Amino acid sequence: MPPKKPSTPKNVPDEPVEPPKPLEPLIESSTFHYDSGAVYEGEFTMMYESGDFFVPPPEKDENEPPDDPKAKGKKDDKKGKKGKEEPEEPEEPLKPPFRVRHGKGLFQDGNVQYVGDFFQDHFHGVGKFTFGSGATYEGQWEKGVFHGKGKYTWADGTFYEGEFVNNEMQGQGTFTDMETHKW
């Protein structure tokens, strides 16, 4: 007699199931006009003061039955060990989310301009900043500062191209003056 085939538990699927993907923040595009006269045109998302992204709740399936408050294991049971109702601790009301620049965009304030990536309202990723003096920085950004590889060009045409750490020229790089001498 051949050996018995091991039985499979009833709740185990035949094929592996992918874990659910984390919810992504909703990214939209618009133009903002600031009181100072500055303008932002690009992508944004909504955030709470805690730094958490606002993620819209998933859409309910029309065929899904409504929540049953009598279902076992629900936290809606307010009775304690002796069957007496325990007082519920009041939750602090959640402040509404606010808009933050997040994604690709252009920020213009007079003759100062940034074009590039934003993350949680900071210049973050890759972008180009043009100063009022005519100087520019084009390269990598981290939380609003030059950080990584980039090129800083002064208004007179001299430039430094190389590594930056926290807004400072640091590491490997080359300074080139107006007569194209390299340092």
C-alpha positions as a printed Julia matrix, in Angstrom:
183×3 Matrix{Float64}:
   0.0    0.0     0.0
   1.49   3.42   -0.98
   2.2    5.94    1.78
  -0.57   8.42    2.56
  -0.28  11.88    1.11
   0.07  14.41    3.93
  -3.07  16.44    4.39
  -3.03  20.21    3.84
  -4.67  22.39    6.49
  -7.93  23.93    5.27
  -6.86  27.59    5.57
  -3.57  27.31    3.66
  -3.76  28.5     0.03
  -2.34  26.3    -2.71
  -0.06  29.08   -3.98
   1.96  31.6    -1.96
   0.11  34.83   -1.26
   1.88  38.17   -1.65
   1.86  40.33    1.47
  -0.28  43.48    1.18
   1.53  46.5    -0.22
   1.9   49.48    2.13
  -0.51  52.3     1.39
   1.05  55.12   -0.6
   0.27  58.78    0.01
  -2.05  60.39   -2.5
  -0.02  62.66   -4.81
  -1.81  65.48   -6.62
  -0.67  68.47   -8.69
  -1.63  72.1    -8.28
  -0.38  75.69   -8.07
  -0.04  77.45   -4.7
   0.23  81.21   -4.29
   1.85  82.29   -1.0
   1.11  85.54    0.84
   4.71  86.64    0.16
   4.09  86.47   -3.59
   5.99  83.19   -4.01
   4.46  80.49   -6.23
   4.77  76.7    -6.17
   3.64  74.66   -9.13
   3.89  70.9    -8.9
   3.08  67.8    -6.92
   1.94  67.75   -3.31
   0.44  65.46   -0.71
  -1.36  65.87    2.6
   0.39  65.36    5.97
  -0.49  65.46    9.64
   1.56  67.45   12.17
   2.99  64.13   13.42
   4.78  63.73   10.07
   2.51  60.89    8.97
   1.16  61.04    5.45
  -2.56  61.3     4.96
  -3.58  58.1     3.2
  -7.17  57.97    2.0
  -9.03  54.95    3.36
  -9.41  52.1     0.88
 -12.66  52.09   -1.03
 -15.22  49.7     0.41
 -16.33  46.78   -1.71
 -20.06  47.08   -2.41
 -20.43  43.32   -1.96
 -18.76  43.31    1.47
 -21.2   43.02    4.38
 -21.28  45.98    6.79
 -19.27  45.77   10.02
 -21.05  43.71   12.68
 -20.52  45.24   16.15
 -21.67  41.93   17.74
 -18.86  39.98   16.06
 -16.45  38.15   18.38
 -13.12  39.74   19.14
 -14.26  43.31   18.55
 -12.79  45.99   20.81
 -16.21  47.61   21.15
 -16.89  45.51   24.26
 -16.73  48.13   27.04
 -17.41  45.7    29.9
 -14.57  44.88   32.29
 -13.87  41.71   34.26
 -16.96  41.98   36.48
 -19.31  42.95   33.67
 -19.27  46.65   34.55
 -18.83  49.19   31.8
 -15.37  50.8    31.89
 -15.08  54.51   31.04
 -13.48  55.18   27.69
 -10.41  57.45   27.65
 -11.12  60.49   25.5
  -8.9   60.71   22.43
  -7.33  64.0    21.48
  -8.98  65.17   18.27
  -6.75  64.74   15.24
  -5.91  68.03   13.53
  -6.74  68.04    9.83
  -3.91  67.25    7.41
  -2.19  70.09    5.54
  -0.59  70.35    2.08
   3.14  69.79    1.63
   5.25  69.94   -1.52
   6.06  66.34   -2.36
   7.26  65.07   -5.74
   8.42  67.17   -8.7
   7.86  70.9    -8.67
   8.94  74.49   -9.28
   9.18  77.06   -6.47
   9.6   80.72   -7.48
  10.01  83.67   -5.1
  10.96  86.79   -7.04
  14.26  86.02   -8.81
  14.94  82.99   -6.56
  13.91  79.66   -8.07
  14.12  75.92   -7.32
  13.18  73.25   -9.85
  13.39  69.63   -8.81
  12.38  67.04   -6.26
  10.57  67.72   -2.99
  10.06  65.37   -0.05
   7.82  66.36    2.85
   8.14  70.07    1.95
  11.98  70.02    1.65
  14.22  70.26   -1.42
  15.21  66.6    -1.48
  16.54  64.46   -4.31
  17.89  66.23   -7.39
  17.24  69.84   -8.29
  18.54  73.24   -9.4
  18.43  76.34   -7.2
  18.99  79.8    -8.69
  19.92  82.52   -6.19
  18.96  86.18   -6.53
  22.64  86.99   -7.24
  22.58  84.76  -10.34
  24.6   81.99   -8.67
  23.23  78.44   -9.06
  23.5   75.06   -7.4
  22.53  72.01   -9.39
  22.79  68.57   -7.87
  21.72  66.4    -4.99
  19.74  67.68   -2.01
  18.93  66.18    1.36
  16.29  67.77    3.61
  16.82  71.24    2.15
  20.63  71.35    1.97
  23.26  70.64   -0.72
  24.29  67.06    0.02
  25.95  64.65   -2.41
  27.31  65.44   -5.87
  26.61  68.85   -7.3
  27.85  71.96   -9.07
  27.85  75.44   -7.53
  28.36  78.23  -10.09
  28.98  81.81   -8.98
  27.47  84.69  -11.0
  30.9   85.45  -12.53
  31.09  81.95  -14.06
  33.58  80.34  -11.66
  32.36  77.03  -10.31
  33.0   74.14   -7.97
  31.91  70.69   -9.08
  32.15  67.81   -6.67
  30.9   66.6    -3.31
  28.89  68.56   -0.77
  28.05  67.72    2.84
  25.46  69.83    4.69
  25.78  72.82    2.31
  29.6   72.76    2.34
  32.07  71.82   -0.4
  33.62  68.73    1.12
  35.35  65.66   -0.3
  36.41  65.22   -3.93
  35.84  68.21   -6.2
  37.34  70.74   -8.58
  37.22  74.54   -8.49
  37.42  76.18  -11.93
  38.04  79.93  -12.19
  36.99  82.36  -14.97
  40.2   81.63  -16.93
  39.42  77.87  -16.74
  42.27  77.17  -14.29
  41.36  74.09  -12.25
  42.19  73.7    -8.59
